[in-house]
Structures are given as C-alpha cells and as structure tokens.
mmCIF file of C-alpha atoms and ligand atoms in Angstrom:
data_model
loop_
_atom_site.group_PDB
_atom_site.id
_atom_site.type_symbol
_atom_site.label_atom_id
_atom_site.label_comp_id
_atom_site.label_asym_id
_atom_site.label_seq_id
_atom_site.Cartn_x
_atom_site.Cartn_y
_atom_site.Cartn_z
ATOM 1 C CA MET A 22 0.000 0.000 0.000
ATOM 2 C CA ARG A 23 1.129 3.577 -0.603
ATOM 3 C CA TYR A 24 1.117 5.692 2.571
ATOM 4 C CA ASN A 25 0.749 9.446 2.737
ATOM 5 C CA LEU A 26 3.068 10.697 5.463
ATOM 6 C CA ALA A 27 2.912 14.101 7.131
ATOM 7 C CA PHE A 28 5.564 15.608 9.419
ATOM 8 C CA ILE A 29 4.961 18.140 12.198
ATOM 9 C CA GLY A 30 8.439 19.450 13.047
ATOM 10 C CA PHE A 31 11.259 19.403 10.533
ATOM 11 C CA GLY A 32 14.306 19.970 12.731
ATOM 12 C CA ASN A 33 17.104 17.514 13.549
ATOM 13 C CA VAL A 34 14.771 14.554 14.012
ATOM 14 C CA GLY A 35 12.285 15.355 11.222
ATOM 15 C CA GLN A 36 15.085 15.765 8.703
ATOM 16 C CA ALA A 37 16.871 12.621 9.912
ATOM 17 C CA LEU A 38 13.602 10.698 9.454
ATOM 18 C CA ALA A 39 13.145 12.078 5.919
ATOM 19 C CA ARG A 40 16.670 10.934 5.026
ATOM 20 C CA LEU A 41 16.187 7.520 6.672
ATOM 21 C CA LEU A 42 12.856 6.867 4.908
ATOM 22 C CA THR A 43 14.447 7.866 1.612
ATOM 23 C CA ARG A 44 17.452 5.603 2.186
ATOM 24 C CA ARG A 45 15.260 2.613 3.153
ATOM 25 C CA ARG A 46 12.631 3.120 0.441
ATOM 26 C CA GLN A 47 13.512 -0.098 -1.424
ATOM 27 C CA ASP A 48 13.670 -2.136 1.801
ATOM 28 C CA LEU A 49 10.226 -0.919 2.878
ATOM 29 C CA ALA A 50 8.767 -1.903 -0.466
ATOM 30 C CA ALA A 51 10.508 -5.275 -0.687
ATOM 31 C CA GLY A 52 10.074 -6.283 2.978
ATOM 32 C CA TYR A 53 6.659 -4.844 3.819
ATOM 33 C CA GLY A 54 4.945 -3.881 0.576
ATOM 34 C CA VAL A 55 5.037 -0.290 1.841
ATOM 35 C CA THR A 56 5.623 2.695 -0.412
ATOM 36 C CA TRP A 57 5.290 6.269 0.783
ATOM 37 C CA ARG A 58 5.176 9.889 -0.196
ATOM 38 C CA LEU A 59 5.406 12.995 1.941
ATOM 39 C CA THR A 60 2.200 15.010 1.596
ATOM 40 C CA GLY A 61 2.634 17.479 4.465
ATOM 41 C CA VAL A 62 5.375 19.251 6.395
ATOM 42 C CA ALA A 63 4.882 21.788 9.167
ATOM 43 C CA SER A 64 7.246 23.819 11.282
ATOM 44 C CA ARG A 65 7.167 27.142 13.124
ATOM 45 C CA ARG A 66 9.011 28.992 10.360
ATOM 46 C CA ARG A 67 7.758 27.111 7.298
ATOM 47 C CA GLY A 68 4.109 27.070 8.415
ATOM 48 C CA TRP A 69 1.625 24.356 7.366
ATOM 49 C CA LEU A 70 2.712 23.049 3.918
ATOM 50 C CA ALA A 71 0.800 20.370 2.042
ATOM 51 C CA GLY A 72 0.713 18.856 -1.421
ATOM 52 C CA ALA A 73 -1.636 15.945 -2.069
ATOM 53 C CA ASP A 74 0.552 14.664 -4.934
ATOM 54 C CA GLY A 75 3.634 14.465 -2.749
ATOM 55 C CA LEU A 76 6.309 16.997 -1.828
ATOM 56 C CA ASP A 77 9.884 17.001 -3.059
ATOM 57 C CA VAL A 78 11.808 15.716 -0.035
ATOM 58 C CA GLU A 79 15.224 16.710 -1.409
ATOM 59 C CA VAL A 80 14.076 20.292 -1.949
ATOM 60 C CA LEU A 81 12.754 20.452 1.627
ATOM 61 C CA LEU A 82 15.973 18.963 3.031
ATOM 62 C CA ASN A 83 17.987 21.519 1.119
ATOM 63 C CA GLY A 84 15.919 24.359 2.603
ATOM 64 C CA GLY A 85 14.059 25.081 -0.657
ATOM 65 C CA ASN A 86 10.863 27.075 -0.623
ATOM 66 C CA ALA A 87 7.341 25.677 -0.568
ATOM 67 C CA ILE A 88 6.623 26.342 -4.241
ATOM 68 C CA ALA A 89 9.789 24.497 -5.329
ATOM 69 C CA ALA A 90 8.795 21.600 -3.052
ATOM 70 C CA GLY A 91 5.322 21.476 -4.628
ATOM 71 C CA ALA A 92 3.505 22.648 -1.508
ATOM 72 C CA GLY A 93 0.749 25.098 -0.681
ATOM 73 C CA ALA A 94 0.615 26.934 2.655
ATOM 74 C CA LEU A 95 -2.423 26.305 4.881
ATOM 75 C CA PRO A 96 -3.682 28.362 7.839
ATOM 76 C CA ASP A 97 -3.812 25.674 10.546
ATOM 77 C CA VAL A 98 -3.489 22.008 11.429
ATOM 78 C CA GLN A 99 -7.094 21.164 10.440
ATOM 79 C CA ALA A 100 -6.780 22.627 6.945
ATOM 80 C CA TRP A 101 -3.345 21.011 6.621
ATOM 81 C CA LEU A 102 -4.658 17.543 7.538
ATOM 82 C CA ALA A 103 -7.539 17.942 5.107
ATOM 83 C CA ALA A 104 -5.103 18.813 2.299
ATOM 84 C CA ALA A 105 -2.346 16.299 3.127
ATOM 85 C CA GLN A 106 -4.747 13.349 3.733
ATOM 86 C CA PRO A 107 -2.122 11.509 5.798
ATOM 87 C CA HIS A 108 -2.280 7.850 6.739
ATOM 88 C CA VAL A 109 0.470 8.516 9.294
ATOM 89 C CA VAL A 110 1.381 11.769 11.078
ATOM 90 C CA PHE A 111 4.870 11.995 12.595
ATOM 91 C CA GLU A 112 4.777 14.552 15.421
ATOM 92 C CA MET A 113 8.341 15.830 16.026
ATOM 93 C CA SER A 114 7.870 19.363 17.333
ATOM 94 C CA SER A 115 9.777 20.870 20.263
ATOM 95 C CA LEU A 116 9.089 19.688 23.802
ATOM 96 C CA GLN A 117 6.957 21.956 25.990
ATOM 97 C CA ALA A 118 7.605 20.138 29.252
ATOM 98 C CA SER A 119 5.080 21.953 31.454
ATOM 99 C CA THR A 120 1.971 21.313 29.306
ATOM 100 C CA GLY A 121 2.817 19.039 26.362
ATOM 101 C CA GLN A 122 1.030 21.540 24.108
ATOM 102 C CA PRO A 123 0.461 22.232 21.248
ATOM 103 C CA ALA A 124 1.672 18.706 20.413
ATOM 104 C CA ILE A 125 -1.230 17.090 22.309
ATOM 105 C CA ASP A 126 -3.727 19.010 20.164
ATOM 106 C CA TYR A 127 -1.809 18.114 16.979
ATOM 107 C CA ILE A 128 -1.845 14.407 17.881
ATOM 108 C CA GLU A 129 -5.548 14.489 18.690
ATOM 109 C CA ALA A 130 -6.279 16.270 15.406
ATOM 110 C CA GLY A 131 -4.212 13.698 13.476
ATOM 111 C CA LEU A 132 -6.049 10.769 15.072
ATOM 112 C CA ARG A 133 -9.468 12.364 14.511
ATOM 113 C CA ALA A 134 -8.501 12.917 10.847
ATOM 114 C CA GLY A 135 -8.054 9.146 10.556
ATOM 115 C CA ALA A 136 -4.250 8.908 10.718
ATOM 116 C CA HIS A 137 -1.987 6.821 12.932
ATOM 117 C CA VAL A 138 0.274 9.116 14.956
ATOM 118 C CA VAL A 139 3.918 8.466 15.856
ATOM 119 C CA THR A 140 5.688 10.985 18.082
ATOM 120 C CA ALA A 141 9.212 11.624 19.396
ATOM 121 C CA ASN A 142 7.869 14.256 21.794
ATOM 122 C CA LYS A 143 7.712 13.270 25.488
ATOM 123 C CA GLY A 144 5.288 16.034 26.458
ATOM 124 C CA PRO A 145 2.110 14.362 25.150
ATOM 125 C CA VAL A 146 3.048 11.056 26.798
ATOM 126 C CA VAL A 147 3.540 12.676 30.213
ATOM 127 C CA HIS A 148 0.509 14.962 30.059
ATOM 128 C CA ALA A 149 -2.054 13.003 28.042
ATOM 129 C CA TYR A 150 -1.072 9.353 27.580
ATOM 130 C CA PRO A 151 -4.263 7.620 28.798
ATOM 131 C CA ARG A 152 -6.502 10.013 26.842
ATOM 132 C CA LEU A 153 -4.524 9.725 23.571
ATOM 133 C CA ARG A 154 -4.204 5.940 23.916
ATOM 134 C CA ASP A 155 -7.961 5.569 24.468
ATOM 135 C CA LEU A 156 -8.803 7.989 21.649
ATOM 136 C CA ALA A 157 -6.560 6.095 19.217
ATOM 137 C CA GLU A 158 -8.104 2.797 20.269
ATOM 138 C CA SER A 159 -11.666 4.087 19.912
ATOM 139 C CA LEU A 160 -10.836 5.296 16.389
ATOM 140 C CA GLY A 161 -9.031 2.093 15.391
ATOM 141 C CA ARG A 162 -5.762 4.011 14.920
ATOM 142 C CA GLY A 163 -2.315 3.665 16.514
ATOM 143 C CA PHE A 164 -0.516 6.094 18.831
ATOM 144 C CA ARG A 165 3.190 5.234 19.185
ATOM 145 C CA PHE A 166 6.106 7.015 20.911
ATOM 146 C CA GLU A 167 9.147 4.687 21.023
ATOM 147 C CA SER A 168 11.644 7.518 20.452
ATOM 148 C CA THR A 169 10.531 9.573 23.443
ATOM 149 C CA VAL A 170 12.791 7.695 25.878
ATOM 150 C CA MET A 171 16.231 6.378 24.866
ATOM 151 C CA ASP A 172 15.754 7.379 21.226
ATOM 152 C CA GLY A 173 15.691 4.287 19.006
ATOM 153 C CA ALA A 174 16.204 1.645 21.697
ATOM 154 C CA PRO A 175 13.147 -0.604 22.035
ATOM 155 C CA ILE A 176 11.621 0.049 25.453
ATOM 156 C CA PHE A 177 7.887 0.586 24.992
ATOM 157 C CA SER A 178 7.616 -1.885 22.107
ATOM 158 C CA LEU A 179 9.580 -4.426 24.118
ATOM 159 C CA PHE A 180 7.035 -4.379 26.942
ATOM 160 C CA ARG A 181 4.093 -4.157 24.512
ATOM 161 C CA SER A 182 5.169 -6.962 22.186
ATOM 162 C CA CYS A 183 7.702 -9.209 23.896
ATOM 163 C CA LEU A 184 6.951 -9.200 27.621
ATOM 164 C CA PRO A 185 3.249 -10.050 27.974
ATOM 165 C CA LEU A 186 1.791 -9.965 31.505
ATOM 166 C CA THR A 187 5.026 -8.547 32.874
ATOM 167 C CA ARG A 188 4.600 -6.202 35.837
ATOM 168 C CA VAL A 189 7.351 -3.625 36.325
ATOM 169 C CA SER A 190 8.024 -2.973 39.998
ATOM 170 C CA GLY A 191 10.617 -0.285 39.384
ATOM 171 C CA PHE A 192 13.458 1.035 37.263
ATOM 172 C CA GLU A 193 16.652 3.027 37.526
ATOM 173 C CA GLY A 194 18.652 4.560 34.743
ATOM 174 C CA ILE A 195 20.712 7.265 33.121
ATOM 175 C CA LEU A 196 18.205 8.780 30.715
ATOM 176 C CA ASN A 197 19.664 12.212 29.911
ATOM 177 C CA SER A 198 22.618 12.026 27.508
ATOM 178 C CA THR A 199 23.546 15.693 27.795
ATOM 179 C CA THR A 200 24.219 15.656 31.548
ATOM 180 C CA ASN A 201 26.097 12.368 31.211
ATOM 181 C CA TYR A 202 28.315 14.020 28.585
ATOM 182 C CA LEU A 203 28.792 17.128 30.781
ATOM 183 C CA LEU A 204 29.827 14.964 33.744
ATOM 184 C CA ALA A 205 32.362 13.120 31.526
ATOM 185 C CA ARG A 206 33.856 16.436 30.372
ATOM 186 C CA MET A 207 34.074 17.686 33.966
ATOM 187 C CA GLU A 208 35.771 14.423 34.972
ATOM 188 C CA ALA A 209 38.353 15.275 32.284
ATOM 189 C CA GLY A 210 39.018 18.762 33.728
ATOM 190 C CA ALA A 211 36.413 21.150 32.266
ATOM 191 C CA ASP A 212 34.202 23.352 34.438
ATOM 192 C CA LEU A 213 30.424 23.353 33.865
ATOM 193 C CA ASP A 214 30.421 26.414 31.536
ATOM 194 C CA GLN A 215 33.219 24.987 29.347
ATOM 195 C CA ALA A 216 31.502 21.589 29.194
ATOM 196 C CA VAL A 217 28.189 23.236 28.204
ATOM 197 C CA ARG A 218 29.877 25.243 25.423
ATOM 198 C CA GLU A 219 31.472 22.040 24.051
ATOM 199 C CA ALA A 220 28.114 20.244 24.206
ATOM 200 C CA GLN A 221 26.447 23.150 22.375
ATOM 201 C CA THR A 222 29.124 23.062 19.646
ATOM 202 C CA LEU A 223 28.428 19.343 19.166
ATOM 203 C CA GLY A 224 24.664 19.970 19.037
ATOM 204 C CA LEU A 225 24.111 18.032 22.285
ATOM 205 C CA ALA A 226 22.911 20.936 24.425
ATOM 206 C CA GLU A 227 20.262 23.575 23.742
ATOM 207 C CA THR A 228 21.043 27.311 23.704
ATOM 208 C CA ASP A 229 19.417 27.331 27.140
ATOM 209 C CA PRO A 230 20.813 24.150 28.732
ATOM 210 C CA ALA A 231 18.823 24.523 31.973
ATOM 211 C CA ALA A 232 16.312 21.786 31.083
ATOM 212 C CA ASP A 233 19.139 19.263 31.014
ATOM 213 C CA ILE A 234 21.377 20.634 33.795
ATOM 214 C CA ASP A 235 18.545 21.050 36.293
ATOM 215 C CA GLY A 236 17.121 17.592 35.615
ATOM 216 C CA PHE A 237 13.828 18.605 33.891
ATOM 217 C CA ASP A 238 14.448 16.494 30.764
ATOM 218 C CA ALA A 239 15.361 13.467 32.901
ATOM 219 C CA ALA A 240 12.246 14.021 35.046
ATOM 220 C CA VAL A 241 10.002 14.149 31.952
ATOM 221 C CA LYS A 242 11.507 10.866 30.709
ATOM 222 C CA THR A 243 11.078 9.276 34.148
ATOM 223 C CA ALA A 244 7.427 10.322 34.258
ATOM 224 C CA ALA A 245 6.821 9.065 30.698
ATOM 225 C CA LEU A 246 8.408 5.706 31.404
ATOM 226 C CA ALA A 247 6.568 5.209 34.732
ATOM 227 C CA THR A 248 3.264 6.296 33.187
ATOM 228 C CA VAL A 249 3.451 3.748 30.376
ATOM 229 C CA VAL A 250 5.455 0.739 31.545
ATOM 230 C CA MET A 251 4.249 0.842 35.166
ATOM 231 C CA GLY A 252 0.682 1.646 34.109
ATOM 232 C CA GLN A 253 0.490 4.495 36.615
ATOM 233 C CA PRO A 254 0.039 8.044 35.274
ATOM 234 C CA LEU A 255 2.742 10.020 37.097
ATOM 235 C CA PRO A 256 2.394 13.819 37.020
ATOM 236 C CA LEU A 257 5.675 15.615 36.363
ATOM 237 C CA ASN A 258 5.488 17.560 39.627
ATOM 238 C CA GLU A 259 5.490 14.280 41.556
ATOM 239 C CA VAL A 260 9.000 13.412 40.323
ATOM 240 C CA THR A 261 11.429 14.672 42.994
ATOM 241 C CA ARG A 262 14.103 16.507 41.023
ATOM 242 C CA ALA A 263 17.672 17.752 41.438
ATOM 243 C CA GLY A 264 20.201 18.430 38.661
ATOM 244 C CA ILE A 265 23.990 18.539 38.396
ATOM 245 C CA ARG A 266 24.422 22.327 38.696
ATOM 246 C CA GLY A 267 25.479 22.212 42.348
ATOM 247 C CA LEU A 268 28.205 19.575 41.901
ATOM 248 C CA ASP A 269 31.797 20.748 42.376
ATOM 249 C CA PRO A 270 33.975 19.932 39.295
ATOM 250 C CA ALA A 271 36.944 19.030 41.525
ATOM 251 C CA GLU A 272 34.757 16.580 43.434
ATOM 252 C CA ILE A 273 33.469 15.116 40.150
ATOM 253 C CA ARG A 274 37.070 14.508 39.006
ATOM 254 C CA ALA A 275 38.127 13.014 42.341
ATOM 255 C CA ALA A 276 35.084 10.731 42.396
ATOM 256 C CA ARG A 277 35.918 9.344 38.954
ATOM 257 C CA GLN A 278 39.569 8.834 39.922
ATOM 258 C CA ALA A 279 38.380 6.885 42.967
ATOM 259 C CA GLY A 280 36.252 4.697 40.637
ATOM 260 C CA ARG A 281 32.966 5.906 42.159
ATOM 261 C CA PRO A 282 31.672 8.501 39.662
ATOM 262 C CA TRP A 283 28.765 10.914 39.974
ATOM 263 C CA LYS A 284 25.826 10.203 37.642
ATOM 264 C CA LEU A 285 22.374 11.730 37.225
ATOM 265 C CA LEU A 286 20.145 8.797 38.171
ATOM 266 C CA CYS A 287 16.441 8.453 37.406
ATOM 267 C CA ARG A 288 14.491 6.127 39.670
ATOM 268 C CA ALA A 289 10.923 4.898 40.007
ATOM 269 C CA GLU A 290 9.475 2.387 42.427
ATOM 270 C CA ARG A 291 6.039 0.897 42.903
ATOM 271 C CA THR A 292 4.652 1.388 46.401
ATOM 272 C CA ALA A 293 1.488 0.243 48.141
ATOM 273 C CA THR A 294 -0.267 3.435 47.028
ATOM 274 C CA GLY A 295 1.225 4.201 43.583
ATOM 275 C CA VAL A 296 4.662 5.039 42.213
ATOM 276 C CA THR A 297 7.392 7.243 43.680
ATOM 277 C CA ALA A 298 10.030 8.675 41.354
ATOM 278 C CA SER A 299 13.114 10.851 41.559
ATOM 279 C CA VAL A 300 15.929 12.357 39.509
ATOM 280 C CA GLY A 301 19.156 13.390 41.187
ATOM 281 C CA PRO A 302 22.945 13.112 41.211
ATOM 282 C CA GLU A 303 24.327 10.066 42.984
ATOM 283 C CA ARG A 304 27.837 8.825 43.646
ATOM 284 C CA LEU A 305 27.784 5.249 42.386
ATOM 285 C CA PRO A 306 29.503 2.211 43.846
ATOM 286 C CA GLU A 307 32.439 0.978 41.743
ATOM 287 C CA ALA A 308 30.571 -2.236 40.900
ATOM 288 C CA SER A 309 27.473 -0.463 39.545
ATOM 289 C CA PRO A 310 26.932 -1.157 35.821
ATOM 290 C CA PHE A 311 25.902 2.521 35.501
ATOM 291 C CA ALA A 312 29.431 3.608 36.563
ATOM 292 C CA GLN A 313 30.563 2.533 33.068
ATOM 293 C CA VAL A 314 27.785 4.346 31.157
ATOM 294 C CA ASN A 315 29.775 7.255 29.774
ATOM 295 C CA GLY A 316 29.380 10.163 27.374
ATOM 296 C CA THR A 317 26.067 10.286 25.509
ATOM 297 C CA THR A 318 25.311 6.614 26.190
ATOM 298 C CA SER A 319 22.163 5.941 28.232
ATOM 299 C CA ALA A 320 20.936 2.883 30.095
ATOM 300 C CA VAL A 321 17.975 1.644 32.104
ATOM 301 C CA HIS A 322 17.477 -1.336 34.398
ATOM 302 C CA PHE A 323 13.976 -2.705 35.054
ATOM 303 C CA ALA A 324 12.909 -4.886 37.975
ATOM 304 C CA THR A 325 9.975 -7.073 36.901
ATOM 305 C CA ASP A 326 8.022 -10.095 38.103
ATOM 306 C CA THR A 327 8.993 -12.162 35.057
ATOM 307 C CA LEU A 328 12.639 -11.270 34.382
ATOM 308 C CA PRO A 329 14.178 -10.411 37.768
ATOM 309 C CA GLY A 330 16.413 -7.844 36.108
ATOM 310 C CA LEU A 331 16.573 -6.499 32.575
ATOM 311 C CA THR A 332 19.098 -3.839 31.540
ATOM 312 C CA ILE A 333 19.110 -2.017 28.210
ATOM 313 C CA THR A 334 22.035 0.162 27.124
ATOM 314 C CA GLU A 335 21.986 2.417 24.091
ATOM 315 C CA HIS A 336 25.416 3.513 22.918
ATOM 316 C CA ASP A 337 26.081 6.997 21.502
ATOM 317 C CA PRO A 338 22.670 7.911 20.022
ATOM 318 C CA THR A 339 22.254 10.571 17.321
ATOM 319 C CA PRO A 340 19.128 12.067 15.667
ATOM 320 C CA GLU A 341 19.424 9.128 13.225
ATOM 321 C CA THR A 342 18.873 6.770 16.163
ATOM 322 C CA THR A 343 15.771 8.723 17.144
ATOM 323 C CA ALA A 344 14.567 8.608 13.534
ATOM 324 C CA TYR A 345 14.997 4.829 13.583
ATOM 325 C CA GLY A 346 12.637 4.610 16.600
ATOM 326 C CA LEU A 347 10.010 6.502 14.573
ATOM 327 C CA LEU A 348 10.581 4.277 11.542
ATOM 328 C CA ALA A 349 10.263 1.147 13.704
ATOM 329 C CA ASP A 350 6.929 2.448 15.086
ATOM 330 C CA PHE A 351 5.746 3.156 11.523
ATOM 331 C CA ILE A 352 6.644 -0.343 10.344
ATOM 332 C CA SER A 353 4.994 -1.943 13.355
ATOM 333 C CA LEU A 354 1.777 0.012 12.787
ATOM 334 C CA VAL A 355 1.511 -0.527 9.067
ATOM 335 C CA SER A 356 2.598 -4.148 9.077
ATOM 336 C CA ALA A 357 -0.220 -4.828 11.578
ATOM 337 C CA GLN A 358 -2.558 -3.029 9.162
ATOM 338 C CA GLU A 359 -1.292 -5.048 6.171
ATOM 339 C CA VAL A 360 -1.930 -8.298 8.108
ATOM 340 C CA THR A 361 -5.466 -7.167 9.039
ATOM 341 C CA ALA A 362 -6.197 -6.240 5.408
ATOM 342 C CA LEU A 363 -4.908 -9.623 4.243
ATOM 343 C CA ALA A 364 -7.046 -11.474 6.807
ATOM 344 C CA ALA A 365 -10.155 -9.525 5.715
ATOM 345 C CA SER A 366 -9.607 -10.167 2.002
HETATM 346 N N1 NAP B 416 17.279 15.254 19.007
HETATM 347 C C1 NAP B 416 17.056 14.015 19.393
HETATM 348 O O1 NAP B 416 17.877 13.119 19.137
HETATM 349 C C2 NAP B 416 15.788 13.638 20.124
HETATM 350 C C3 NAP B 416 15.747 12.415 20.808
HETATM 351 C C4 NAP B 416 14.530 12.003 21.393
HETATM 352 C C5 NAP B 416 13.428 12.834 21.316
HETATM 353 N N2 NAP B 416 13.523 14.054 20.690
HETATM 354 C C6 NAP B 416 12.331 14.896 20.625
HETATM 355 O O2 NAP B 416 11.978 15.063 19.260
HETATM 356 C C7 NAP B 416 11.396 16.349 19.055
HETATM 357 C C8 NAP B 416 12.178 17.080 17.964
HETATM 358 O O3 NAP B 416 13.531 17.221 18.361
HETATM 359 P P1 NAP B 416 14.597 17.948 17.395
HETATM 360 O O4 NAP B 416 15.927 17.625 17.951
HETATM 361 O O5 NAP B 416 14.279 17.642 15.985
HETATM 362 O O6 NAP B 416 14.255 19.476 17.700
HETATM 363 P P2 NAP B 416 14.517 20.735 16.717
HETATM 364 O O7 NAP B 416 15.689 20.460 15.846
HETATM 365 O O8 NAP B 416 14.525 21.925 17.603
HETATM 366 O O9 NAP B 416 13.214 20.753 15.787
HETATM 367 C C9 NAP B 416 11.935 21.032 16.292
HETATM 368 C C10 NAP B 416 11.011 21.266 15.125
HETATM 369 O O10 NAP B 416 9.695 21.519 15.623
HETATM 370 C C11 NAP B 416 9.185 22.696 15.005
HETATM 371 N N3 NAP B 416 8.240 23.316 15.912
HETATM 372 C C12 NAP B 416 8.468 23.826 17.141
HETATM 373 N N4 NAP B 416 7.332 24.268 17.681
HETATM 374 C C13 NAP B 416 6.354 24.036 16.783
HETATM 375 C C14 NAP B 416 4.970 24.275 16.758
HETATM 376 N N5 NAP B 416 4.355 24.859 17.785
HETATM 377 N N6 NAP B 416 4.256 23.890 15.649
HETATM 378 C C15 NAP B 416 4.868 23.283 14.604
HETATM 379 N N7 NAP B 416 6.198 23.039 14.578
HETATM 380 C C16 NAP B 416 6.925 23.416 15.650
HETATM 381 C C17 NAP B 416 10.405 23.549 14.754
HETATM 382 O O11 NAP B 416 10.112 24.551 13.773
HETATM 383 P P3 NAP B 416 11.262 25.569 13.241
HETATM 384 O O12 NAP B 416 12.258 24.716 12.522
HETATM 385 O O13 NAP B 416 10.535 26.446 12.316
HETATM 386 O O14 NAP B 416 11.801 26.209 14.477
HETATM 387 C C18 NAP B 416 11.379 22.485 14.270
HETATM 388 O O15 NAP B 416 11.169 22.195 12.914
HETATM 389 C C19 NAP B 416 11.424 17.052 20.412
HETATM 390 O O16 NAP B 416 10.195 16.903 21.061
HETATM 391 C C20 NAP B 416 12.515 16.304 21.160
HETATM 392 O O17 NAP B 416 12.359 16.360 22.563
HETATM 393 C C21 NAP B 416 14.670 14.460 20.089
#
C-alpha cells in the first residue's frame, strides 16, 4: 500500500527521518509492501505546507521554498490535515515540558482525521497518555512514541510486544545524555560552563541548557516511562528533582579517579499506594553497571516479576537513532494493518 506521510516538526529529528525513509525506500517496499510519499510538512518557520501529490523531499531537506517543493501553505493544522490526507502523522515538534502543548492538540487532530500518529515528543506522553491511547483505540488508529525515551532503543515496544503480563516494579537509569556528557567532560578537567559550550558546539545541548542541567528532561523521561510501563500516570510535579548544577567539578574529578563517579540517576518504584520517582545526582559504587555508562550513552534497568532484572544500554545515540525509533513504530503500525487487510480479504 502507498502511505501518505505528514511531518509536524522538521528539525534535527524530522530531517533525519526524511533521510532515513528515503534511504530505506527499497527495503520498505521489498520487505513490507510499503511505499510512501510525503504530503505534508509543518514547522514554526515554514508554516503548514501540504501537497496531495507528494512533496519534493530533497528540496525540503535543502531548505528550498514551498513552491519548489510542490507545496501550498495552509492556515492551521485542520486545513493542513484535510489537504495532506495523511495515513500517518509523525509529530516531532519541540518539547513543551510543562503542558505538552500544542503537540497534544496536533496528535488528537491527526487521530481524529483518521491517521496513525507516531511521536518523538515526550510532552504528550507525560501529560495526556491515557486520553490519547484511548482515543486512538476508539478510532481504530495507533498512537506510538518509542523515540521519546532512549531514542531508538526498544523500550515501549519491548514491553508491549515481547513481555506479555510482565509487571514492572521499578526502574533506575541514566536517561539524559547531555548531563552524562557534561559529567564526563568535567571528569576530564572542564568546568560546567566549558563543558556546556562544548556540548552546544556538538549539538548536544540547547542554547538554554537549563532543562538538562537542572534535571527537567530526565524528570520528563522518568514520568513518561513510569506512566506507560508501570501503568500508573505520574504527574511531572510528583517526580522529585535535582540536577547537576550544584556539583563541584573538583569533586566530580576526584570521584571518577576513585572509581565511584557521579551520575544523574532516574528512579521509580512501585509502592502500596502508587509510584514514587526521583531524579538526582548520585555517587555510584564501583561495581554499579551505571558507573561505566559514559558520554552520551544511556541505560535503564527494570525490575519485573517475570525477568528479575533487565538492563538495556543504548550507545552513543544521534538524531538518526531517534529517527529509527520513529521508523520502527511506523513499520509496526503498518505491518499490523497489512496483516489485518490480508485477513479480511
Ligand atoms: N534530538 C534528538 O535526538 C531527540 C531524541 C529524542 C526525542 N527528541 C524529541 O523530538 C522532538 C524534535 O527534536 P529535534 O531535535 O528535531 O528538535 P529541533 O531540531 O529543535 O526541531 C523542532 C522542530 O519543531 C518545530 N516546531 C516547534 N514548535 C512548533 C509548533 N508549535 N508547531 C509546529 N512546529 C513546531 C520547529 O520549527 P522551526 O524549525 O521552524 O523552528 C522544528 O522544525 C522534540 O520533542 C525532542 O524532545 C529528540
């Protein structure tokens, strides 16, 4: 089947996904019978662009204008969805941690327009997961978000598809790559400002790095993970949070030399009444597997009632890794649809 795809957000991740889909075009066709065209792209600066006959991806990737890409500009998401007629919407706009908006509204609009929605944006998962899941189910559509935590590593799909009936009693992990990189640079002699500048040059830290340094990003990921894999909606303000800003660089270096490094640890635990969760710097024992999780690598360890311990480590992710998580969600959604169509025929 030929799928109309529409992207909301065309930054690092959106562009990486466009390149990945283009590179794997033959594989999608040969392996899954899936062909695709891009019928909509939206971003803050470009506006709502749609072209029912398909847009020129190369022109868009090269920064070309809407007319060259074959697109018309629409006033809002509703008009855009009506023009792009997407089977799948990829929502990849910037995180608004405190509300999850406007991404929540975009996802709802996409589902109501009849599309599956795949997002890389944690905000909607933290602020609206049960509602979006139930809406998708009631409409017979899919809502997927593998890339929201640990980029392309299979976490949500692992629990959904491979670990039936498994109950997660807790997890701990290093979920924010930027702070892990900053700690590594401080272990090597940099102060926090120097480490942040290096991370910004490499594209690892935002212009305003506070969301990473003060533990907000890690707290959002902790809440998203607890909400979905522990089945317990966890409001962001219930995650106890501390960042790495207060750590002394000399102490960070000494701790590493002593083999007991500082790391920003995310934790969640099931209790008799719900789930408690925290993000904060901890000095790890030498034997901890997390003591060896360095640079932009991230890792999470789950305690469950089926596998006593399960640890997943993702080494050195890039926006390409995140794009792969979105592609994997797309394939899982549409291959399920192809099987259903086959069974009905
Ligand atoms: N970078 C990663 O590896 C990674 C990993 C996991 C998850 N994520 C998540 O993936 C999403 C995208 O990340 P990114 O690195 O691609 O960010 P980015 O490079 O800053 O791109 C964000 C895109 O969203 C667009 N945008 C922002 N607000 C919008 C709005 N209100 N309506 C429509 N479009 C809007 C921006 O438009 P303009 O271009 O016009 O500004 C831009 O195209 C974020 O939610 C992020 O947390 C990223």
